[in-house]
Short mmCIF file of C-alpha atoms in Angstrom, two decimals:
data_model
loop_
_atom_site.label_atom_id
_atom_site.label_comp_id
_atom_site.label_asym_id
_atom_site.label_seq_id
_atom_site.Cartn_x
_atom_site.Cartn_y
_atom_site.Cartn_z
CA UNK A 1 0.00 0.00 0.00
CA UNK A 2 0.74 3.71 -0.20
CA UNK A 3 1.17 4.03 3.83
CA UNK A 4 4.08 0.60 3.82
CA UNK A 5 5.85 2.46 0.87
CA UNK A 6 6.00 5.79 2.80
CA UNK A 7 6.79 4.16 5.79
CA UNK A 8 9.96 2.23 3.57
CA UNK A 9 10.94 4.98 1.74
CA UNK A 10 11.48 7.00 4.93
CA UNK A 11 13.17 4.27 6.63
CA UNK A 12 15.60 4.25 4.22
CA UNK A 13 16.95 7.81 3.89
CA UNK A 14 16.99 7.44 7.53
CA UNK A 15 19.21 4.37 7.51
CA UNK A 16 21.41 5.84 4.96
CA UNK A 17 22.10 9.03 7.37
CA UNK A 18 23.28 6.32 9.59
CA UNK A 19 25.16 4.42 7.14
CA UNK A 20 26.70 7.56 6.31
CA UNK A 21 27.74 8.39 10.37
CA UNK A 22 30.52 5.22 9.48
CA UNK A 23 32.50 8.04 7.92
CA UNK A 24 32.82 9.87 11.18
CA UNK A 25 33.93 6.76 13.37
CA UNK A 26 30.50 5.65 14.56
CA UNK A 27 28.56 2.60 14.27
CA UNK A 28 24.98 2.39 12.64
CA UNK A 29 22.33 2.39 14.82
CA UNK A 30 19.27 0.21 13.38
CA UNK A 31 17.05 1.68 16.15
CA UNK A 32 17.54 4.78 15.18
CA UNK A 33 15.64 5.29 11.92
CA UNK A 34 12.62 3.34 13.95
CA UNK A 35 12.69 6.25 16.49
CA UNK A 36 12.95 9.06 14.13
CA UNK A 37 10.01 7.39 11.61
CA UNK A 38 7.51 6.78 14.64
CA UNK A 39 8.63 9.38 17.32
CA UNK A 40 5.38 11.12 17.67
CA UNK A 41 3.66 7.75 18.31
CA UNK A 42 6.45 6.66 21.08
CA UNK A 43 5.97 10.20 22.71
CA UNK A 44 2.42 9.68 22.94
CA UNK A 45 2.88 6.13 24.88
CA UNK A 46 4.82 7.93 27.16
CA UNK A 47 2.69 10.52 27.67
CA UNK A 48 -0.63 7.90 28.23
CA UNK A 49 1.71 5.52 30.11
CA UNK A 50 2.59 8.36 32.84
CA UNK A 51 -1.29 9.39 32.83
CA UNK A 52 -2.00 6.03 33.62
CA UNK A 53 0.65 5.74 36.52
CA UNK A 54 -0.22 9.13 38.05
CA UNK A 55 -4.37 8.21 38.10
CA UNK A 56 -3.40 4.65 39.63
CA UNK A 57 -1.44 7.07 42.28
CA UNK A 58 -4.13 8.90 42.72
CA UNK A 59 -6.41 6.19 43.16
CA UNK A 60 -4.14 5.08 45.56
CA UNK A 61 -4.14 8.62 47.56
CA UNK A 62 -7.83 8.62 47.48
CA UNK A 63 -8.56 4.92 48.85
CA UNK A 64 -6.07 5.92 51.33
CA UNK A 65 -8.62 9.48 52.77
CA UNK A 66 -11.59 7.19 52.44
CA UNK A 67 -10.34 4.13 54.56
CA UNK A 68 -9.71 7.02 56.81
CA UNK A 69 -13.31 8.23 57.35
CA UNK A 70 -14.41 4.24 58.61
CA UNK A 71 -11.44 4.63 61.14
CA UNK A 72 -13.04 7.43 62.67
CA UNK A 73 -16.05 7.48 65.62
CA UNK A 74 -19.15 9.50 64.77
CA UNK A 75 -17.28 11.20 61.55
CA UNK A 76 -18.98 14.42 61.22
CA UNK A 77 -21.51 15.58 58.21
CA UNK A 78 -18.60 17.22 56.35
CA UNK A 79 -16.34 13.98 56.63
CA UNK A 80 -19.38 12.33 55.04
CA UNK A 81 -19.85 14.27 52.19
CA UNK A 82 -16.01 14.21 51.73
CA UNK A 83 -15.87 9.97 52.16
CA UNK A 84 -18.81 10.02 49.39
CA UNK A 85 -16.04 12.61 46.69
CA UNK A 86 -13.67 10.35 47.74
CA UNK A 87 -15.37 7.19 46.33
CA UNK A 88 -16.63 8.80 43.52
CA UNK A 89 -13.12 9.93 42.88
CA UNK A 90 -11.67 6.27 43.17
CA UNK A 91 -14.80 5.27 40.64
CA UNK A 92 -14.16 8.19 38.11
CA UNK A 93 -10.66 6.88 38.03
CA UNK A 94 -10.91 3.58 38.11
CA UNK A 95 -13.09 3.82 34.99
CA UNK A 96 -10.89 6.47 33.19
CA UNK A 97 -7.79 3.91 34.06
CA UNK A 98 -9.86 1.10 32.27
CA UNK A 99 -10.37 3.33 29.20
CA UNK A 100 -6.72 4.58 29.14
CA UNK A 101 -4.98 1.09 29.00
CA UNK A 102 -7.28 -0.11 26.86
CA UNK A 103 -6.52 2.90 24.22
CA UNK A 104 -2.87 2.40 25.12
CA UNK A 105 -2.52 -1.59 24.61
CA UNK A 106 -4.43 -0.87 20.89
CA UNK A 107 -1.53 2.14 20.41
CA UNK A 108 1.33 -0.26 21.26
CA UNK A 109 0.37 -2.91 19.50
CA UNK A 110 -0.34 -0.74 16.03
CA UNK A 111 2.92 0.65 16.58
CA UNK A 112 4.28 -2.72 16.99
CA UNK A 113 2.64 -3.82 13.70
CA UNK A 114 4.46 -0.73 12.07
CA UNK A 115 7.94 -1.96 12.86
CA UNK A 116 7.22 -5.32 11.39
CA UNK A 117 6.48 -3.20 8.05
CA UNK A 118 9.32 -1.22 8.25
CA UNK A 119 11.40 -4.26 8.99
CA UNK A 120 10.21 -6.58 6.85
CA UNK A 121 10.28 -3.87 3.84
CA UNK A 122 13.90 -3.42 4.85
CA UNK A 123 14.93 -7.18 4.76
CA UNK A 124 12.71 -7.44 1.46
CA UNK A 125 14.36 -4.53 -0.21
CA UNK A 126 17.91 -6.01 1.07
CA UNK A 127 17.06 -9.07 -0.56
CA UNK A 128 16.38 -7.17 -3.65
CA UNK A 129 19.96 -5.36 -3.49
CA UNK A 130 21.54 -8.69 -3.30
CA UNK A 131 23.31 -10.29 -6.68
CA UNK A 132 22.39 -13.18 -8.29
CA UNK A 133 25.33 -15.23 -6.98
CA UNK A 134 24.82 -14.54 -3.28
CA UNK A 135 20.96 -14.97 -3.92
CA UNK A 136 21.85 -18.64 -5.36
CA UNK A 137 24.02 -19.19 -2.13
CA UNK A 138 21.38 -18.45 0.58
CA UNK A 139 18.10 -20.93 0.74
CA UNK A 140 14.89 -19.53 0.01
CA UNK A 141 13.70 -20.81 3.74
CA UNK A 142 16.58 -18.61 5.12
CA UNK A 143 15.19 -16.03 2.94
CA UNK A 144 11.12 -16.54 4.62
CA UNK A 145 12.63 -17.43 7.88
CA UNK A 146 14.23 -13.64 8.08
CA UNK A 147 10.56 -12.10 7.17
CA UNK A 148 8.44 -14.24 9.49
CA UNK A 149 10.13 -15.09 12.29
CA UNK A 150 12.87 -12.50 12.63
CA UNK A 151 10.27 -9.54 12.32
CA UNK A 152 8.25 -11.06 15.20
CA UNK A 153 10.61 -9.59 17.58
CA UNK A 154 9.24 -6.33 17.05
CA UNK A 155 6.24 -7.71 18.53
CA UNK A 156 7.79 -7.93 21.82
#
């Protein structure tokens, strides 16, 4: 599709910059090109993955003030109205964590399924580069075993 070409193509003048960073001494980096091509989508895991860990903290905080108000003898009518915010609070969150990491499991995973494009386009278009005497050298299930199984690491 359009999208898996785009998605190649930038790959690719990423990976040469890094090719290119063996004339100054350093080694390639095949993260790199990954990072720079889906940045945006790694910054917004981050972002959802600390919103997550601050509600449960929160959550946390709150269950903490509302065990508080069953400690207490005769609590008073304000204590009361506070216990009842409190448990609201812990529902409100408790549903809004639900929603969150259920949004952010679907994110990971799509950007999962994006590095398995961009990697098997890579290993595909390395095949491609190859010459016809190193192609007759390597087995075709070599060849498969690279695009299936290999790429499953991204997965992970």
């Amino acid at each position: 599709s359009l999208y898996s070409e785009k998605l190649h193509n930038q790959f690719h003048r990423h990976w040469q910059k890094e090719l290119d960073r063996r004339m100054e001494g350093h080694k390639p980096r095949v993260w790199m090109p990954f990072l720079k091509i889906l940045y945006w989508k790694f910054l917004i895991v981050f972002v959802a993955a600390f919103m997550e860990l601050s509600m449960k903290t929160c959550q946390a905080i709150l269950l903490g003030l509302l065990s508080e108000h069953f400690v207490r003898n005769d609590p008073s009518e304000e204590e009361t109205r506070n216990a009842y915010l409190f448990a609201m609070g812990i529902f409100l969150l408790s549903l809004s964590i639900a929603w969150l990491h259920a949004h952010l499991f679907m994110y990971t995973q799509e950007i999962g399924m994006l590095c398995r494009v961009i990697g098997t386009g890579a290993i595909f278009h390395k095949i491609f580069e190859l010459s016809q005497t190193t192609i007759g050298e390597t087995s075709i299930g070599r060849i498969v075993n690279l695009a299936s199984t290999d790429v499953q690491r991204f997965d992970l």
